[in-house]
Short mmCIF file of C-alpha atoms in Angstrom, two decimals:
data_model
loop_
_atom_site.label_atom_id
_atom_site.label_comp_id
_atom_site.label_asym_id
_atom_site.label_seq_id
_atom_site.Cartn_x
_atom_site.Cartn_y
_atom_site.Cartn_z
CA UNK A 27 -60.44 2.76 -20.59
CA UNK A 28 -60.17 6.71 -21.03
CA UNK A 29 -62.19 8.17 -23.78
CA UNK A 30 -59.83 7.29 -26.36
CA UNK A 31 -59.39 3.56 -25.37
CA UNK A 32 -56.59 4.12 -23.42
CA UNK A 33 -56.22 1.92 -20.37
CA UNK A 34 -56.10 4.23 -17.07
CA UNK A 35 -55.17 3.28 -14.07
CA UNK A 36 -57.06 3.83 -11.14
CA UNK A 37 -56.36 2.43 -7.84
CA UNK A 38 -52.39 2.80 -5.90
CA UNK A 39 -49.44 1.54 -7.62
CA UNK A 40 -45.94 1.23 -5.93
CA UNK A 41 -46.61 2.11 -2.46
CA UNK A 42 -45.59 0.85 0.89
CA UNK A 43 -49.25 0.07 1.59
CA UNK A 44 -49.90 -1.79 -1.56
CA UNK A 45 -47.01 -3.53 -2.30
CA UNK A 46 -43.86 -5.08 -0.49
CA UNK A 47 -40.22 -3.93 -0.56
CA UNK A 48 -37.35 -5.18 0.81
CA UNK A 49 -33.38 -4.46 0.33
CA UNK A 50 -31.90 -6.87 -2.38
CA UNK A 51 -28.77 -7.22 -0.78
CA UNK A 52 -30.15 -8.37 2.59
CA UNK A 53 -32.84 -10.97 1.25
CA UNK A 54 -32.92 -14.40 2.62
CA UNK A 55 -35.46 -17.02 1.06
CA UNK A 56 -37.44 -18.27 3.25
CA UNK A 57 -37.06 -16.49 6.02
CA UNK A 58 -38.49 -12.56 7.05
CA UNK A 59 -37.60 -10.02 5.18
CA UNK A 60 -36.63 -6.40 6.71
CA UNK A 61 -39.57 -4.65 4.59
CA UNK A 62 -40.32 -0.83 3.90
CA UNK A 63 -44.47 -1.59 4.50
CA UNK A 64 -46.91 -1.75 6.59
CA UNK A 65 -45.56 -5.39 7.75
CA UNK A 66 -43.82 -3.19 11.19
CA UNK A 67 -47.56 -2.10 12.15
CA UNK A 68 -48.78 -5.69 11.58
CA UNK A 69 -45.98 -7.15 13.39
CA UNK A 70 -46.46 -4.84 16.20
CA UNK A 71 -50.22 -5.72 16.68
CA UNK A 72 -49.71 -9.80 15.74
CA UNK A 73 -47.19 -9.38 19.04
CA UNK A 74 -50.12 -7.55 21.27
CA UNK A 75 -52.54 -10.98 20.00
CA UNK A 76 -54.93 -8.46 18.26
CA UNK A 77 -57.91 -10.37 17.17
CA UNK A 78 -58.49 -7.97 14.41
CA UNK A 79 -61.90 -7.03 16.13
CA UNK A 80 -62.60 -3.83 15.36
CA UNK A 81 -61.23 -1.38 17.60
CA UNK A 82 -57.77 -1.62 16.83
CA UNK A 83 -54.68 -1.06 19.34
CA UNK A 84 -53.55 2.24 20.05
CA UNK A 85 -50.23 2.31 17.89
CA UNK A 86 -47.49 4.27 19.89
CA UNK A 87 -45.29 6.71 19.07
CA UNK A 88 -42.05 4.21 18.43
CA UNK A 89 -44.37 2.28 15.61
CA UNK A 90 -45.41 5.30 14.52
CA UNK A 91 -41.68 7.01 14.30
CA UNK A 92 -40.88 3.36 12.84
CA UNK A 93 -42.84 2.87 10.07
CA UNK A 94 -42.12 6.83 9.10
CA UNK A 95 -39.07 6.09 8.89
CA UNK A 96 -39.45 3.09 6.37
CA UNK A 97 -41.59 4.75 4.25
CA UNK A 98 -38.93 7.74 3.62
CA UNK A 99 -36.48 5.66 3.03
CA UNK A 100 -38.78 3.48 0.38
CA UNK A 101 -39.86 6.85 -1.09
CA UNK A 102 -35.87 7.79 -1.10
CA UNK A 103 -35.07 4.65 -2.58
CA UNK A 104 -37.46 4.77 -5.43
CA UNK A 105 -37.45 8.01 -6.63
CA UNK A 106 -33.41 9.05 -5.73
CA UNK A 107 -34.77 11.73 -4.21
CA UNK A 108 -34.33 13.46 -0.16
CA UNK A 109 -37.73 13.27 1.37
CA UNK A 110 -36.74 16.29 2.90
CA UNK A 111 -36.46 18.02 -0.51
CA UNK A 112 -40.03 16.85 -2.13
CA UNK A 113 -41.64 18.34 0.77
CA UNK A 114 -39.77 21.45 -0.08
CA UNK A 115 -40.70 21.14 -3.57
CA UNK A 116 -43.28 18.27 -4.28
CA UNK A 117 -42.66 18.78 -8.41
CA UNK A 118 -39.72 17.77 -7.99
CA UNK A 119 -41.18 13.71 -8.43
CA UNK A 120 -42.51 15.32 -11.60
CA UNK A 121 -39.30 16.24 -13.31
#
């Protein structure tokens, strides 16, 4: 709580790294999901058999380019904004 007992928060909210988002339209219980998050990266390195021993993979260019990709369009998405434009003008999320 801030100063006057207001609750603050503190930590991420809404992101691709913290939480999971998929298209409405194309979900299908109980199977995957097409996701805007981090799940590409983990998929990528669950198909090398990563151990999750510390290093990690060297992620290539592709993932890289792929999960760019997914987190424009999640930041498109949820703010109805062109990614293109907020890094013209990042106030733009503030109006």
């Amino acid at each position: 709580l801030d100063p006057d007992e207001r609750l603050v928060l503190g930590d991420e909210i809404l992101t691709p790294d913290s939480s999971r988002f998929w298209p409405a339209a194309a979900y299908a219980p109980g199977g995957p999901q097409p996701s805007y998050d981090k799940q590409y990266v983990r998929d990528y390195c669950e198909r090398l058999g990563w151990d999750k021993t510390a290093p990690g993979p060297t992620v290539p260019a592709d993932v890289v380019a792929g999960t760019r990709k997914r987190y424009v369009e999640a930041f498109e998405l949820l703010t109805e904004l062109a990614f293109d434009a907020y890094l013209a003008d990042p106030d733009l999320v503030l109006r």
